């Protein structure tokens, strides 16, 4: 499986993944990743902008008596929304989650799982 | 919203869904329109009125059709389809409707018009009942929308009748 497909599958299943870990920090982000806060912001901006443009387009079309005006304003609005919310602009990456440094990880060892005694019968 | 494809898909799906809702509301807004159309049809001449070899009556007439249908147009109207029909009763059929002429009006500017024309489609009866028969001429219109529901209505003009004899 390619890195892209594997990460898509993992993120679909709910695992946090970032392709940035596979690329050096200086490489351009070819995969348009955003951090979690950025993703939430992108979704909110997209929904609000589309609704606002829809209402504006309808009102403009109705007042001017032109169906074409409504469609044009809306199409312009969809394009603008796409340009703002789809590419990963810097303001979508203001709260990055970084992998823990290995030296830091050693200071906090994983809790040990204690072996419990065998249970005899079920509790009633 | 974790990847380019996911955001693009979300944008397209949501925008198209909203577009569908906008079109539904646009169609509903047509109900706010209260049209006041007028029409008048004069029969200028009965060109001929004969019985066909098969036994059916046929008539050719020249009409002057004038109408003002501008109030039917809304922002959501693509075109108006109109037709003139003759309606009469015979012993065999309680209602006969024969379409005589039709036209498409593409814009509001063309909706106030008059036309001097003979019937575009042949006026043939089922039988030979037309001599001396009284009939109505109705102007029907279909308001065809850009999106949504089509409205249809008509104006009935009564008081026309055929000659007593063939000519």
Short mmCIF file of N, CA and C in Angstrom, two decimals, chain B residues 15-109:
data_model
loop_
_atom_site.label_atom_id
_atom_site.label_comp_id
_atom_site.label_asym_id
_atom_site.label_seq_id
_atom_site.Cartn_x
_atom_site.Cartn_y
_atom_site.Cartn_z
N UNK B 15 -22.06 22.20 -1.87
CA UNK B 15 -22.47 23.29 -2.76
C UNK B 15 -23.58 22.83 -3.71
N UNK B 16 -23.52 21.62 -4.18
CA UNK B 16 -24.56 21.13 -5.09
C UNK B 16 -25.87 20.90 -4.34
N UNK B 17 -25.79 20.42 -3.10
CA UNK B 17 -27.00 20.24 -2.30
C UNK B 17 -27.68 21.59 -2.06
N UNK B 18 -26.87 22.60 -1.71
CA UNK B 18 -27.44 23.93 -1.49
C UNK B 18 -28.03 24.48 -2.77
N UNK B 19 -27.39 24.21 -3.91
CA UNK B 19 -27.92 24.66 -5.19
C UNK B 19 -29.29 24.06 -5.45
N UNK B 20 -29.45 22.77 -5.11
CA UNK B 20 -30.75 22.12 -5.29
C UNK B 20 -31.81 22.80 -4.44
N UNK B 21 -31.45 23.16 -3.20
CA UNK B 21 -32.40 23.84 -2.32
C UNK B 21 -32.75 25.22 -2.87
N UNK B 22 -31.74 25.93 -3.40
CA UNK B 22 -32.00 27.25 -3.99
C UNK B 22 -32.97 27.13 -5.16
N UNK B 23 -32.80 26.12 -5.97
CA UNK B 23 -33.70 25.94 -7.12
C UNK B 23 -35.11 25.62 -6.65
N UNK B 24 -35.23 24.84 -5.59
CA UNK B 24 -36.57 24.53 -5.07
C UNK B 24 -37.25 25.79 -4.57
N UNK B 25 -36.49 26.65 -3.87
CA UNK B 25 -37.07 27.89 -3.35
C UNK B 25 -37.42 28.82 -4.51
N UNK B 26 -36.58 28.83 -5.53
CA UNK B 26 -36.88 29.67 -6.70
C UNK B 26 -38.20 29.23 -7.34
N UNK B 27 -38.40 27.92 -7.41
CA UNK B 27 -39.66 27.42 -7.98
C UNK B 27 -40.84 27.82 -7.10
N UNK B 28 -40.68 27.71 -5.79
CA UNK B 28 -41.75 28.10 -4.87
C UNK B 28 -42.08 29.58 -5.01
N UNK B 29 -41.07 30.40 -5.33
CA UNK B 29 -41.31 31.84 -5.45
C UNK B 29 -42.23 32.16 -6.62
N UNK B 30 -42.38 31.23 -7.56
CA UNK B 30 -43.31 31.46 -8.67
C UNK B 30 -44.74 31.57 -8.19
N UNK B 31 -45.06 30.96 -7.04
CA UNK B 31 -46.41 31.03 -6.52
C UNK B 31 -46.78 32.43 -6.05
N UNK B 32 -45.77 33.28 -5.83
CA UNK B 32 -46.04 34.64 -5.39
C UNK B 32 -46.53 35.53 -6.53
N UNK B 33 -46.37 35.02 -7.76
CA UNK B 33 -46.74 35.82 -8.92
C UNK B 33 -48.24 35.76 -9.14
N UNK B 34 -48.91 36.90 -9.33
CA UNK B 34 -50.35 36.89 -9.63
C UNK B 34 -50.52 37.44 -11.04
N UNK B 35 -50.64 36.55 -12.00
CA UNK B 35 -50.70 37.01 -13.39
C UNK B 35 -52.07 37.54 -13.79
N UNK B 36 -52.10 38.43 -14.79
CA UNK B 36 -53.37 38.98 -15.29
C UNK B 36 -53.30 39.03 -16.81
N UNK B 37 -53.39 37.85 -17.44
CA UNK B 37 -53.28 37.83 -18.90
C UNK B 37 -54.60 38.18 -19.58
N UNK B 38 -54.51 38.70 -20.80
CA UNK B 38 -55.71 38.99 -21.59
C UNK B 38 -55.50 38.43 -22.99
N UNK B 39 -56.61 38.09 -23.63
CA UNK B 39 -56.50 37.57 -24.99
C UNK B 39 -57.80 37.82 -25.74
N UNK B 40 -57.67 37.92 -27.08
CA UNK B 40 -58.86 38.09 -27.90
C UNK B 40 -58.61 37.37 -29.21
N UNK B 41 -59.61 36.63 -29.67
CA UNK B 41 -59.47 35.95 -30.96
C UNK B 41 -60.66 36.33 -31.83
N UNK B 42 -60.35 36.85 -33.02
CA UNK B 42 -61.42 37.18 -33.98
C UNK B 42 -61.29 36.21 -35.14
N UNK B 43 -62.40 35.67 -35.55
CA UNK B 43 -62.36 34.84 -36.77
C UNK B 43 -62.59 35.78 -37.95
N UNK B 44 -61.54 35.97 -38.74
CA UNK B 44 -61.62 36.92 -39.85
C UNK B 44 -62.40 36.32 -41.01
N UNK B 45 -62.19 34.99 -41.24
CA UNK B 45 -62.80 34.40 -42.43
C UNK B 45 -62.85 32.88 -42.30
N UNK B 46 -63.94 32.33 -42.80
CA UNK B 46 -63.96 30.86 -42.92
C UNK B 46 -63.55 30.59 -44.36
N UNK B 47 -62.34 30.09 -44.54
CA UNK B 47 -61.80 29.93 -45.89
C UNK B 47 -62.58 28.89 -46.68
N UNK B 48 -62.77 27.72 -46.08
CA UNK B 48 -63.66 26.72 -46.68
C UNK B 48 -64.15 25.77 -45.60
N UNK B 49 -65.23 25.11 -45.89
CA UNK B 49 -65.91 24.26 -44.91
C UNK B 49 -66.54 23.12 -45.70
N UNK B 50 -65.88 21.95 -45.68
CA UNK B 50 -66.26 20.86 -46.56
C UNK B 50 -66.40 19.55 -45.81
N UNK B 51 -67.04 18.60 -46.45
CA UNK B 51 -67.07 17.24 -45.91
C UNK B 51 -66.08 16.40 -46.69
N UNK B 52 -65.17 15.74 -45.96
CA UNK B 52 -64.13 14.94 -46.63
C UNK B 52 -64.73 13.67 -47.23
N UNK B 53 -64.02 13.05 -48.15
CA UNK B 53 -64.51 11.78 -48.71
C UNK B 53 -64.82 10.73 -47.64
N UNK B 54 -64.01 10.72 -46.55
CA UNK B 54 -64.24 9.73 -45.48
C UNK B 54 -65.49 10.02 -44.68
N UNK B 55 -66.04 11.20 -44.83
CA UNK B 55 -67.26 11.53 -44.10
C UNK B 55 -67.06 12.51 -42.99
N UNK B 56 -65.83 12.95 -42.73
CA UNK B 56 -65.58 13.89 -41.64
C UNK B 56 -65.61 15.32 -42.17
N UNK B 57 -66.12 16.21 -41.32
CA UNK B 57 -66.12 17.63 -41.66
C UNK B 57 -64.73 18.20 -41.51
N UNK B 58 -64.36 19.11 -42.40
CA UNK B 58 -63.11 19.84 -42.21
C UNK B 58 -63.34 21.30 -42.51
N UNK B 59 -62.69 22.15 -41.69
CA UNK B 59 -62.84 23.60 -41.89
C UNK B 59 -61.48 24.26 -41.85
N UNK B 60 -61.33 25.30 -42.67
CA UNK B 60 -60.11 26.10 -42.60
C UNK B 60 -60.53 27.53 -42.31
N UNK B 61 -59.95 28.11 -41.27
CA UNK B 61 -60.32 29.47 -40.94
C UNK B 61 -59.11 30.36 -40.71
N UNK B 62 -59.33 31.66 -40.90
CA UNK B 62 -58.27 32.64 -40.64
C UNK B 62 -58.65 33.40 -39.39
N UNK B 63 -57.70 33.47 -38.46
CA UNK B 63 -57.97 34.12 -37.17
C UNK B 63 -57.03 35.28 -36.95
N UNK B 64 -57.47 36.23 -36.15
CA UNK B 64 -56.59 37.27 -35.64
C UNK B 64 -56.48 37.04 -34.14
N UNK B 65 -55.31 36.59 -33.69
CA UNK B 65 -55.10 36.28 -32.27
C UNK B 65 -54.28 37.40 -31.66
N UNK B 66 -54.84 38.05 -30.65
CA UNK B 66 -54.04 39.07 -29.96
C UNK B 66 -54.09 38.78 -28.47
N UNK B 67 -52.95 38.98 -27.79
CA UNK B 67 -52.89 38.65 -26.37
C UNK B 67 -51.82 39.47 -25.68
N UNK B 68 -51.99 39.65 -24.36
CA UNK B 68 -50.96 40.26 -23.53
C UNK B 68 -50.68 39.28 -22.40
N UNK B 69 -49.58 38.54 -22.53
CA UNK B 69 -49.25 37.50 -21.55
C UNK B 69 -48.00 37.86 -20.77
N UNK B 70 -47.66 39.16 -20.73
CA UNK B 70 -46.41 39.56 -20.08
C UNK B 70 -46.41 39.27 -18.58
N UNK B 71 -47.58 39.36 -17.94
CA UNK B 71 -47.61 39.18 -16.50
C UNK B 71 -47.36 37.73 -16.08
N UNK B 72 -47.32 36.81 -17.05
CA UNK B 72 -47.06 35.41 -16.70
C UNK B 72 -45.58 35.14 -16.49
N UNK B 73 -44.71 36.03 -17.02
CA UNK B 73 -43.28 35.79 -16.92
C UNK B 73 -42.77 36.13 -15.53
N UNK B 74 -41.92 35.24 -14.97
CA UNK B 74 -41.22 35.53 -13.71
C UNK B 74 -39.72 35.40 -13.98
N UNK B 75 -38.90 35.61 -12.94
CA UNK B 75 -37.46 35.47 -13.11
C UNK B 75 -37.07 34.02 -13.39
N UNK B 76 -38.00 33.12 -13.06
CA UNK B 76 -37.73 31.70 -13.20
C UNK B 76 -38.43 31.12 -14.43
N UNK B 77 -38.78 31.99 -15.42
CA UNK B 77 -39.49 31.48 -16.59
C UNK B 77 -38.54 31.32 -17.74
N UNK B 78 -38.56 30.13 -18.34
CA UNK B 78 -37.70 29.92 -19.50
C UNK B 78 -38.44 30.34 -20.77
N UNK B 79 -39.67 29.86 -20.92
CA UNK B 79 -40.45 30.23 -22.09
C UNK B 79 -41.91 29.92 -21.82
N UNK B 80 -42.76 30.44 -22.71
CA UNK B 80 -44.19 30.23 -22.58
C UNK B 80 -44.64 29.43 -23.80
N UNK B 81 -45.32 28.32 -23.59
CA UNK B 81 -45.87 27.58 -24.72
C UNK B 81 -47.36 27.86 -24.76
N UNK B 82 -47.85 28.41 -25.87
CA UNK B 82 -49.28 28.72 -25.94
C UNK B 82 -49.91 28.02 -27.13
N UNK B 83 -51.18 27.67 -27.00
CA UNK B 83 -51.89 27.11 -28.14
C UNK B 83 -53.36 27.48 -28.08
N UNK B 84 -53.97 27.54 -29.24
CA UNK B 84 -55.40 27.85 -29.37
C UNK B 84 -56.12 26.57 -29.71
N UNK B 85 -57.19 26.28 -28.97
CA UNK B 85 -57.97 25.08 -29.24
C UNK B 85 -59.43 25.45 -29.42
N UNK B 86 -60.09 24.74 -30.32
CA UNK B 86 -61.54 24.89 -30.49
C UNK B 86 -62.22 23.79 -29.69
N UNK B 87 -63.25 24.18 -28.92
CA UNK B 87 -63.96 23.19 -28.09
C UNK B 87 -65.43 23.20 -28.44
N UNK B 88 -65.99 22.01 -28.62
CA UNK B 88 -67.41 21.92 -28.91
C UNK B 88 -67.91 20.55 -28.50
N UNK B 89 -69.25 20.42 -28.50
CA UNK B 89 -69.87 19.17 -28.06
C UNK B 89 -70.55 18.50 -29.24
N UNK B 90 -70.49 17.18 -29.29
CA UNK B 90 -71.20 16.43 -30.34
C UNK B 90 -71.99 15.32 -29.66
N UNK B 91 -72.94 14.71 -30.39
CA UNK B 91 -73.67 13.59 -29.79
C UNK B 91 -72.75 12.46 -29.37
N UNK B 92 -71.67 12.25 -30.14
CA UNK B 92 -70.76 11.14 -29.85
C UNK B 92 -69.82 11.47 -28.69
N UNK B 93 -69.30 12.71 -28.63
CA UNK B 93 -68.34 13.11 -27.59
C UNK B 93 -68.88 14.29 -26.81
N UNK B 94 -68.79 14.21 -25.46
CA UNK B 94 -69.26 15.35 -24.68
C UNK B 94 -68.33 16.54 -24.84
N UNK B 95 -67.05 16.28 -25.13
CA UNK B 95 -66.12 17.39 -25.35
C UNK B 95 -65.14 17.03 -26.46
N UNK B 96 -65.07 17.90 -27.46
CA UNK B 96 -64.06 17.75 -28.49
C UNK B 96 -63.11 18.94 -28.37
N UNK B 97 -61.82 18.68 -28.39
CA UNK B 97 -60.85 19.78 -28.36
C UNK B 97 -59.91 19.59 -29.53
N UNK B 98 -59.86 20.60 -30.39
CA UNK B 98 -59.01 20.51 -31.56
C UNK B 98 -58.00 21.65 -31.51
N UNK B 99 -56.71 21.29 -31.53
CA UNK B 99 -55.68 22.31 -31.47
C UNK B 99 -55.49 22.93 -32.84
N UNK B 100 -55.57 24.26 -32.90
CA UNK B 100 -55.52 24.94 -34.18
C UNK B 100 -54.20 25.63 -34.47
N UNK B 101 -53.54 26.11 -33.40
CA UNK B 101 -52.34 26.91 -33.61
C UNK B 101 -51.55 26.91 -32.32
N UNK B 102 -50.22 26.92 -32.40
CA UNK B 102 -49.43 27.05 -31.18
C UNK B 102 -48.18 27.86 -31.45
N UNK B 103 -47.52 28.28 -30.38
CA UNK B 103 -46.30 29.07 -30.51
C UNK B 103 -45.53 29.01 -29.22
N UNK B 104 -44.24 29.32 -29.33
CA UNK B 104 -43.39 29.42 -28.14
C UNK B 104 -42.98 30.87 -28.00
N UNK B 105 -43.19 31.43 -26.81
CA UNK B 105 -42.78 32.81 -26.55
C UNK B 105 -41.55 32.76 -25.66
N UNK B 106 -40.38 33.14 -26.19
CA UNK B 106 -39.16 32.95 -25.42
C UNK B 106 -38.85 34.03 -24.39
N UNK B 107 -39.49 35.21 -24.53
CA UNK B 107 -39.13 36.29 -23.60
C UNK B 107 -40.33 37.20 -23.37
N UNK B 108 -40.25 37.95 -22.27
CA UNK B 108 -41.35 38.80 -21.87
C UNK B 108 -41.69 39.83 -22.95
N UNK B 109 -40.66 40.32 -23.66
CA UNK B 109 -40.88 41.36 -24.66
C UNK B 109 -41.80 40.88 -25.77
#
